[in-house]
GROMACS .gro file of C-alpha atoms in nm:
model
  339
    1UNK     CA    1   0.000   0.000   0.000
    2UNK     CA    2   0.152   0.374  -0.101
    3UNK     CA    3   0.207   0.631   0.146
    4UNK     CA    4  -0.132   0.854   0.194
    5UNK     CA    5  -0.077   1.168   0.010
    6UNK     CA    6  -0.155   1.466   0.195
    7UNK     CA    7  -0.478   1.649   0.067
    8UNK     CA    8  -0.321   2.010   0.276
    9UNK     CA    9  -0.184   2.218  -0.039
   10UNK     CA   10  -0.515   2.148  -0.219
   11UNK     CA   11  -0.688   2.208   0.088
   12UNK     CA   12  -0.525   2.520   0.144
   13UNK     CA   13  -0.595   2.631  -0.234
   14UNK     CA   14  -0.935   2.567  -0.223
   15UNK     CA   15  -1.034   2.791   0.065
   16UNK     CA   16  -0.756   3.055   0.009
   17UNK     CA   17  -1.064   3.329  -0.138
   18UNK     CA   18  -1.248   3.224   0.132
   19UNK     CA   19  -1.042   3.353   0.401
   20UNK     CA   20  -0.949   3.663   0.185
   21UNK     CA   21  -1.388   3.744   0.067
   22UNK     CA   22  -1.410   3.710   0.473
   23UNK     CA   23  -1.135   3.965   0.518
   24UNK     CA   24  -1.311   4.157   0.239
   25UNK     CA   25  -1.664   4.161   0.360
   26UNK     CA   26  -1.594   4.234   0.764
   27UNK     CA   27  -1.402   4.586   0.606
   28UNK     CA   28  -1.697   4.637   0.387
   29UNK     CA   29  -1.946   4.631   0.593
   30UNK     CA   30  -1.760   4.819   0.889
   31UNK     CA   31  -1.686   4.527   1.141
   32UNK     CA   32  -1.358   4.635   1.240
   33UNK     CA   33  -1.452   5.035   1.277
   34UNK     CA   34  -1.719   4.907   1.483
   35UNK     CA   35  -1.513   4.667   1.723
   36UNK     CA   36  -1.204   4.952   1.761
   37UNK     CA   37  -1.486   5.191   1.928
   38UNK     CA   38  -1.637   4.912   2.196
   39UNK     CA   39  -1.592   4.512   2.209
   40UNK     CA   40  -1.934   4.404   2.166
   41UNK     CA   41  -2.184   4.067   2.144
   42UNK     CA   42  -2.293   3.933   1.786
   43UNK     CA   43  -2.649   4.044   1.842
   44UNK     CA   44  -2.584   4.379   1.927
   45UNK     CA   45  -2.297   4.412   1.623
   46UNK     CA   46  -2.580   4.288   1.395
   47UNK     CA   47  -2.830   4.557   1.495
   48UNK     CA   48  -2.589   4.870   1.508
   49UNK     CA   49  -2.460   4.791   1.141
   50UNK     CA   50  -2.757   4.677   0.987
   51UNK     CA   51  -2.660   4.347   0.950
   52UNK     CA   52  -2.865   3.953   0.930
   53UNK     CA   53  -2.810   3.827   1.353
   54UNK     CA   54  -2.712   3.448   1.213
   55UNK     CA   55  -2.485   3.627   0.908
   56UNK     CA   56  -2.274   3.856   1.139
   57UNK     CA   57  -2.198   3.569   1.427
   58UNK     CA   58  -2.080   3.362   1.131
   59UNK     CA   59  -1.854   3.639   0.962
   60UNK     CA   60  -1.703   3.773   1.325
   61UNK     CA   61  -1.651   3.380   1.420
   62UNK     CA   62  -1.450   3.294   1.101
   63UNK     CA   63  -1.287   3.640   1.147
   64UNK     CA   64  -1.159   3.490   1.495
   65UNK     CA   65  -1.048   3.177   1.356
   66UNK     CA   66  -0.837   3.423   1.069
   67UNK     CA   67  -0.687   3.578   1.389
   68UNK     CA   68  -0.841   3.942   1.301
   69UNK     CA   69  -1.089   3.936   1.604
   70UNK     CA   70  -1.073   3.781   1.912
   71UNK     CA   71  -1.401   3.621   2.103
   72UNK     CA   72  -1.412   3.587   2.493
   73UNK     CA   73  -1.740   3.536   2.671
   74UNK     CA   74  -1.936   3.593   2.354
   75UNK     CA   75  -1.757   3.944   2.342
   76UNK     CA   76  -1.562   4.011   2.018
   77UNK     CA   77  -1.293   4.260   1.996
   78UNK     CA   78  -1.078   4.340   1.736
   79UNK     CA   79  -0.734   4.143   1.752
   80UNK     CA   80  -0.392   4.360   1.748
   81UNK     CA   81  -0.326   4.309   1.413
   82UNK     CA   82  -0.683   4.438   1.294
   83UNK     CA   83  -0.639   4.749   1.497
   84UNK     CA   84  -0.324   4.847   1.327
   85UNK     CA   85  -0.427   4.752   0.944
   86UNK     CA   86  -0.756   4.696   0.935
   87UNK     CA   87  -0.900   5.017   1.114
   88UNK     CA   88  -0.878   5.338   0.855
   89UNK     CA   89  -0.766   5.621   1.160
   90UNK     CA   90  -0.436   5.426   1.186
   91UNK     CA   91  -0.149   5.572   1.046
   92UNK     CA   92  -0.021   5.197   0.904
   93UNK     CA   93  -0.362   5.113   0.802
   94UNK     CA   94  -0.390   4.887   0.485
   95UNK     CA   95  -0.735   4.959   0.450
   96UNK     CA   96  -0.728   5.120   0.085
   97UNK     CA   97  -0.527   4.854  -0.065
   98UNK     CA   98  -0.754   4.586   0.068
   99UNK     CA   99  -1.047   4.791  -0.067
  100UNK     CA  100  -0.850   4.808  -0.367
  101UNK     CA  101  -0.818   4.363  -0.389
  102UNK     CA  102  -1.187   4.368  -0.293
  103UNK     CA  103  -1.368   4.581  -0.528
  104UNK     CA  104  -1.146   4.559  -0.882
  105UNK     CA  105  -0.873   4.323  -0.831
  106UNK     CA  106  -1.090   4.037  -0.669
  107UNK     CA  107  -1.391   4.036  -0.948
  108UNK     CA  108  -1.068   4.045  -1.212
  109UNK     CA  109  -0.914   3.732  -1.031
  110UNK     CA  110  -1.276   3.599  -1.103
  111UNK     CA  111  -1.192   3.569  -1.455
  112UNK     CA  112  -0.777   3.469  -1.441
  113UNK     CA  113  -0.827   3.205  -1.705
  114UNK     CA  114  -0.896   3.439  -1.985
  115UNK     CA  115  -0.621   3.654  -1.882
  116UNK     CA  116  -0.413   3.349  -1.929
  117UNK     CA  117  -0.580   3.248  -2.237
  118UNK     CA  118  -0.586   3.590  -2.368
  119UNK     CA  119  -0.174   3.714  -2.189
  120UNK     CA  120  -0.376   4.063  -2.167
  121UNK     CA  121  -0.571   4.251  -1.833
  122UNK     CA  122  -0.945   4.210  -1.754
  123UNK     CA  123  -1.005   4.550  -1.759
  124UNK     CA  124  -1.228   4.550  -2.058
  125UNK     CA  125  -1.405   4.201  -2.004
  126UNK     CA  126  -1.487   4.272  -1.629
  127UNK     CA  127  -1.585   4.632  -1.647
  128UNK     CA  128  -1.627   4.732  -1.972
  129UNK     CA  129  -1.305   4.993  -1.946
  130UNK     CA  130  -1.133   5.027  -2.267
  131UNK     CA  131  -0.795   5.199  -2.354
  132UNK     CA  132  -0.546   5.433  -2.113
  133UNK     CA  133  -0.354   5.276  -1.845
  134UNK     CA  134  -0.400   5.147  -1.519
  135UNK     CA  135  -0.373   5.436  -1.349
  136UNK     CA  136  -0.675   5.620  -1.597
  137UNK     CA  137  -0.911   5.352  -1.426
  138UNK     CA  138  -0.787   5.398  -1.130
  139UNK     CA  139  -0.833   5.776  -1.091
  140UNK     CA  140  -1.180   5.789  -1.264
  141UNK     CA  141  -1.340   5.919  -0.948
  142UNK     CA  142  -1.181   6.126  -0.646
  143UNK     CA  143  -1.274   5.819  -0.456
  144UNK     CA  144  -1.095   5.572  -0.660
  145UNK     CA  145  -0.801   5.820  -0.627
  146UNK     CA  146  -0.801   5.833  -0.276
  147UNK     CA  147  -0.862   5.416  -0.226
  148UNK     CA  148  -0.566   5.371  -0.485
  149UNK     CA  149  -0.314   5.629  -0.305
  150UNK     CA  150  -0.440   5.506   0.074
  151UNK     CA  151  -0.354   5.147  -0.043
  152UNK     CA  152  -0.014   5.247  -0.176
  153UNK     CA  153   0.045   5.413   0.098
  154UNK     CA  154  -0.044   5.167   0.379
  155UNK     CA  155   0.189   4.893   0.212
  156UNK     CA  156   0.438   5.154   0.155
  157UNK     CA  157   0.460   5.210   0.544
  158UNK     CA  158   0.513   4.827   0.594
  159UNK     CA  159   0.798   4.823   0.311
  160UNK     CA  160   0.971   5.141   0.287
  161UNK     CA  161   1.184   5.151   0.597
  162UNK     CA  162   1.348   4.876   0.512
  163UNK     CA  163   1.383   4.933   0.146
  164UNK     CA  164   1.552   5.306   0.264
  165UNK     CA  165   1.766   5.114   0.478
  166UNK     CA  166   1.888   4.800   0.263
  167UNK     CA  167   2.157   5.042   0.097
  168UNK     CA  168   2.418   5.300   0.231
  169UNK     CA  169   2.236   5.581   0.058
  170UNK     CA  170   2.415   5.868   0.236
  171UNK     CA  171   2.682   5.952  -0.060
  172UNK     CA  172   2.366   6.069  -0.230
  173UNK     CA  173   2.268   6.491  -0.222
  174UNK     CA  174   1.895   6.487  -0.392
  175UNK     CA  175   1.659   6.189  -0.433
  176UNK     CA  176   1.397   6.174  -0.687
  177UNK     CA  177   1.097   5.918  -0.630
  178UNK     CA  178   0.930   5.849  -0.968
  179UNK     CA  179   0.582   5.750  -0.914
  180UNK     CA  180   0.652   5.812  -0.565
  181UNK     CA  181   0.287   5.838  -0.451
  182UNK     CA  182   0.225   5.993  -0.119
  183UNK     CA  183   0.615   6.020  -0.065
  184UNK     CA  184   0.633   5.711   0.176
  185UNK     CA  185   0.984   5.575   0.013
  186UNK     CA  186   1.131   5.968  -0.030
  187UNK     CA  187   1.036   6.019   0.382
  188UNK     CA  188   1.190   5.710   0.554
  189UNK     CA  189   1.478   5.770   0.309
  190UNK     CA  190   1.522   6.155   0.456
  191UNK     CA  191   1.428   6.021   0.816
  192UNK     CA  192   1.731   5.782   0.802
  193UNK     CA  193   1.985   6.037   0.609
  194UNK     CA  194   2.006   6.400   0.738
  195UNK     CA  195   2.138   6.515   0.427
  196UNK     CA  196   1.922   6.413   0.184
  197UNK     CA  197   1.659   6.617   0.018
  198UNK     CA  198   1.356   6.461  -0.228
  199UNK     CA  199   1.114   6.489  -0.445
  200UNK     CA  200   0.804   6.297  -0.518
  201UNK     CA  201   0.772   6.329  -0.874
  202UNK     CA  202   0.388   6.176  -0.983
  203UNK     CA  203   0.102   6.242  -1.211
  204UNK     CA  204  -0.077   6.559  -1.107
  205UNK     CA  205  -0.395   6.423  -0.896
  206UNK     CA  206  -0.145   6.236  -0.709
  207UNK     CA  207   0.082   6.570  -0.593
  208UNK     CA  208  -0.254   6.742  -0.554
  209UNK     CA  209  -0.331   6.492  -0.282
  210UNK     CA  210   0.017   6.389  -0.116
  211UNK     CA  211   0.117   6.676   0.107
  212UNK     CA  212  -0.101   6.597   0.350
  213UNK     CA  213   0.090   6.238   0.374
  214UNK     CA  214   0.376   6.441   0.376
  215UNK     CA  215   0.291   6.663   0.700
  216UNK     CA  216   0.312   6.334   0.889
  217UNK     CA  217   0.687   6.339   0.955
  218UNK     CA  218   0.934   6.626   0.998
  219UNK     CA  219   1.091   6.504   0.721
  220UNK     CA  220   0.842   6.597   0.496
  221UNK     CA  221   1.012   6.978   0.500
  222UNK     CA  222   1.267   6.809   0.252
  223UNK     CA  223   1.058   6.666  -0.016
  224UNK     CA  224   0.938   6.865  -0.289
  225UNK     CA  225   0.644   6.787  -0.502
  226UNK     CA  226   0.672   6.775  -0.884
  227UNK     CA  227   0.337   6.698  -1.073
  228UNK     CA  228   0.463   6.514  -1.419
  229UNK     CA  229   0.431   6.179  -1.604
  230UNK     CA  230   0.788   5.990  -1.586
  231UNK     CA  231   0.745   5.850  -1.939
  232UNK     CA  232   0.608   6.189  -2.167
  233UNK     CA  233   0.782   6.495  -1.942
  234UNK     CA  234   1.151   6.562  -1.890
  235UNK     CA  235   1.227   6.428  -1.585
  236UNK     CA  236   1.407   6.671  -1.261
  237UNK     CA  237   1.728   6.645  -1.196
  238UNK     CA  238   1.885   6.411  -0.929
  239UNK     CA  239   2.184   6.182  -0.843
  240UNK     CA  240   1.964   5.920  -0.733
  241UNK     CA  241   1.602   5.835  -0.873
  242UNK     CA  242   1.392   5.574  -0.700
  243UNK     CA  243   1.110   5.331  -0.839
  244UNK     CA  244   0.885   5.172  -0.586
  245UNK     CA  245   0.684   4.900  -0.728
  246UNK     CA  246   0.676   5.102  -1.079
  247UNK     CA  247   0.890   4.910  -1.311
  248UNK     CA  248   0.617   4.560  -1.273
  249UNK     CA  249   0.354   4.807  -1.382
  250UNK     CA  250   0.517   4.789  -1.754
  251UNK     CA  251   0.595   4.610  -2.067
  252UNK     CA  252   0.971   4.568  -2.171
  253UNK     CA  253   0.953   4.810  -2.435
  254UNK     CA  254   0.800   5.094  -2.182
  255UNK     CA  255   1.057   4.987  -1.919
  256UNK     CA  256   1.397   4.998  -2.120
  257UNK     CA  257   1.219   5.403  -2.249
  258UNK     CA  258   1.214   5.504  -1.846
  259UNK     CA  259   1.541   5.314  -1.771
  260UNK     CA  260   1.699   5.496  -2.100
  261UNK     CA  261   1.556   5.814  -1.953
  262UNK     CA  262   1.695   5.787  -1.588
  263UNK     CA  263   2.048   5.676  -1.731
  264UNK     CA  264   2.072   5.986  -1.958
  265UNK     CA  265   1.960   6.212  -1.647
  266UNK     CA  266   2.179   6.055  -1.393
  267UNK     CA  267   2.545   6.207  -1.309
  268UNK     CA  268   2.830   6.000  -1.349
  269UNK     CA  269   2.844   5.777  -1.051
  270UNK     CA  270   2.445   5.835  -1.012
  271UNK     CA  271   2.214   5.629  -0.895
  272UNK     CA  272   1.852   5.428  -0.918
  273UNK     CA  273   1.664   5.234  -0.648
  274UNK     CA  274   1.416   4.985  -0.752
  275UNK     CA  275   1.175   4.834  -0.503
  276UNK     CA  276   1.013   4.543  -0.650
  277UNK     CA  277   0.922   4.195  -0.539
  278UNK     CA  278   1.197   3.934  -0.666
  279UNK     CA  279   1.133   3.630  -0.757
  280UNK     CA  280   1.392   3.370  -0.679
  281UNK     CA  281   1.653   3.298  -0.924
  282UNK     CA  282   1.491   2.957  -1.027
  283UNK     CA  283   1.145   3.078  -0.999
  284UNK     CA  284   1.054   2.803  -0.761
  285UNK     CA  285   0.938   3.090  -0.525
  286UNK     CA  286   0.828   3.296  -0.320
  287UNK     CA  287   0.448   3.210  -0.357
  288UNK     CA  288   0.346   3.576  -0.267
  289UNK     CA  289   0.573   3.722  -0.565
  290UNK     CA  290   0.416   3.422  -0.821
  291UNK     CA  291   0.079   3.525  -0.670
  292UNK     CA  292   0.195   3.925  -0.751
  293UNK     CA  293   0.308   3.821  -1.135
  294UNK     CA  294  -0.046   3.684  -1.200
  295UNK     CA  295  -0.205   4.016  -1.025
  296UNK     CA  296   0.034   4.210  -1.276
  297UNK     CA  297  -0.128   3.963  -1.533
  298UNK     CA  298  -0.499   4.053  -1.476
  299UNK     CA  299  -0.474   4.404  -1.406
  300UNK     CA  300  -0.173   4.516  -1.603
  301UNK     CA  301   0.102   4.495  -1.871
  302UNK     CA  302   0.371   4.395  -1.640
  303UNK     CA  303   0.507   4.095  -1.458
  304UNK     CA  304   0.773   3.989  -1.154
  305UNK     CA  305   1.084   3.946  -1.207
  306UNK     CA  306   1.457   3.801  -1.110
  307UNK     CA  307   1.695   3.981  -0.994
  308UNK     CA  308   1.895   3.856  -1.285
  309UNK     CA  309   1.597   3.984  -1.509
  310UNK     CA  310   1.612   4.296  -1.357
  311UNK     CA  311   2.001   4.311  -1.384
  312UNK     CA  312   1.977   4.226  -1.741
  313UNK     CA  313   1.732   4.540  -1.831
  314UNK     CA  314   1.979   4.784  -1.578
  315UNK     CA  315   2.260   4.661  -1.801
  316UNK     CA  316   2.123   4.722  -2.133
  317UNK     CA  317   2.023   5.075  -2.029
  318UNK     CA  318   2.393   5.153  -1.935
  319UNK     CA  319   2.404   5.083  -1.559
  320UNK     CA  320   2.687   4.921  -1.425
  321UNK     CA  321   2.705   4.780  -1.089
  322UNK     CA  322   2.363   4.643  -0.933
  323UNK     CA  323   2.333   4.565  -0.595
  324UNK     CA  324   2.027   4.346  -0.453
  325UNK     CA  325   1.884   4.328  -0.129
  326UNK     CA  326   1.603   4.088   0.029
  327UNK     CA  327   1.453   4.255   0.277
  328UNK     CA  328   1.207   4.017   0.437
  329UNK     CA  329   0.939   4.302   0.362
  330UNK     CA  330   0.660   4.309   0.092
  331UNK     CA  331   0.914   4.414  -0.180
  332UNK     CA  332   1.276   4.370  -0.168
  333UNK     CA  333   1.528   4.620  -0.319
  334UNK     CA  334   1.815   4.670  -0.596
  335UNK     CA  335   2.034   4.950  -0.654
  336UNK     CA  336   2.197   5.024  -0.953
  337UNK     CA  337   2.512   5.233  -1.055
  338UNK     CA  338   2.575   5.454  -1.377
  339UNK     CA  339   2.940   5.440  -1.433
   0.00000   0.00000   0.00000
């Protein structure tokens, strides 16, 4: 007789939206925000957010068993971790990303095996949206703005400390952060070397919105904000530019134009910071990146890459030396040289 197989990675697989749609649904309909005012019973819960008695003791009990709430004497409250992500008034909350997953990326991921069929984004079959880029669909409302820039900003505050701090970046006089957001990477940069200044350099509703992300650290006195599009306007000047989570965004053709770009710009011993999620040099892993390439797949033109992948793009441009970095974060870093 052959060894039983174990059923656990198919297991696992199968209820893997499960435990995300839970996630989902307890931000949607204002679980945690309810919890972080007052710990509270099921029945009362139910009535205050307008919600079915038997549905809500079912969502806050598998939200225990995801560790996001915790359950004592038929009292929930909302576990640490939900306090700090999962409740919008904190300053590391992930709440617009996850609002992000929910409401675009999670009905795309509904259709993955056309995008797979097809090697092209869901954009058009799932909503109808044709031409422009991402970031056109993403800013068709002030609302879709604001979800798009909170999310990048709450998993910039989990990754950017440690991306600013993979590299000896004090040789540097003037940062530039293309596509920088709501300045996350360009602040715990300045916060770690005294004399460096910045610059967020984004598309114009983005700068209209970041300086209020910017007031949150003393820091923020040394980053400038330049509205512009990194692949049609000429780009400011700097001895090191920085791309957080930009470069997966793109096709190879649109990536070796902004890399071209940044070389020609760049002093002689200048230099660019990438912050993307690496795959591993085989591709056997990490599962989170693999599950990030097919994201890129359904809602972009891009993909993740090696480091070697990356290297090989940095070289063609004209970079020299590139340095790499796993940081143990959401994205890991690489910084490269120009000669």
């Amino acid at each position: 007789m052959s060894d039983p197989i174990d059923p656990a990675p198919v297991l696992d697989a199968l209820e893997g939206f499960r435990r995300s749609k839970a996630m989902f649904a307890a931000l949607e309909l204002k679980v945690f925000e309810r919890l972080e005012r007052q710990p509270g019973r099921a029945p009362e819960i139910a009535a205050e957010l307008g919600l079915h008695p038997d549905g809500a003791e079912r969502l806050l009990d598998a939200c225990v068993g995801l560790r996001l709430l915790a359950k004592a004497d038929g009292v929930y409250s909302n576990a640490p971790a939900a306090s700090r992500f999962l409740v919008r008034s904190s300053p590391e909350a992930l709440v617009g990303y996850i609002d992000l997953s929910n409401r675009v990326s999670y009905r795309m991921w509904g259709d993955l095996e056309t995008a797979i069929r097809t090697g092209t984004s869901l954009w058009e079959t799932t909503f109808g949206l044709k031409g422009g880029s991402i970031f056109d669909h993403f800013f068709k409302t002030e609302e879709s703005k604001r979800d798009f820039l909170l999310g990048m900003h709450g998993m910039g505050t989990l990754s950017s400390p440690r991306v600013a701090a993979a590299f000896d970046l004090g040789r540097f006089q003037r940062l530039v952060d293309l596509g920088g957001a709501t300045g996350h990477l360009a602040l715990r940069a300045c916060e770690r070397f005294p004399g460096l200044r910045a610059a967020v350099f984004d598309l114009p509703p983005v700068v209209a919105q970041a300086r209020e992300f910017l007031a949150t650290s003393p820091a923020g006195a040394r980053v400038e904000l330049i509205a512009g599009d990194f692949f049609a306007d000429p780009l400011p000047e700097a001895d090191l530019f920085a791309l957080g989570r930009i470069l997966h965004d793109w096709a190879p053709d649109k990536i070796r134009l902004l890399l071209s770009k940044i070389f020609a710009r760049l002093p002689s011993g200048g230099g660019l910071l990438i912050a993307e999620r690496l795959l591993d040099p085989d591709k056997r892993g990490p599962l989170s990146a693999h599950l990030q390439s097919l994201n890129m797949l359904v809602c972009t033109e891009g993909k993740e890459r090696t480091a070697a992948e990356y290297g090989e793009l940095l070289r063609a441009a004209g970079f020299g030396e590139v340095q790499t970095r796993v940081t143990g974060s959401v994205v890991d870093a690489l910084l490269a040289l120009k000669p």
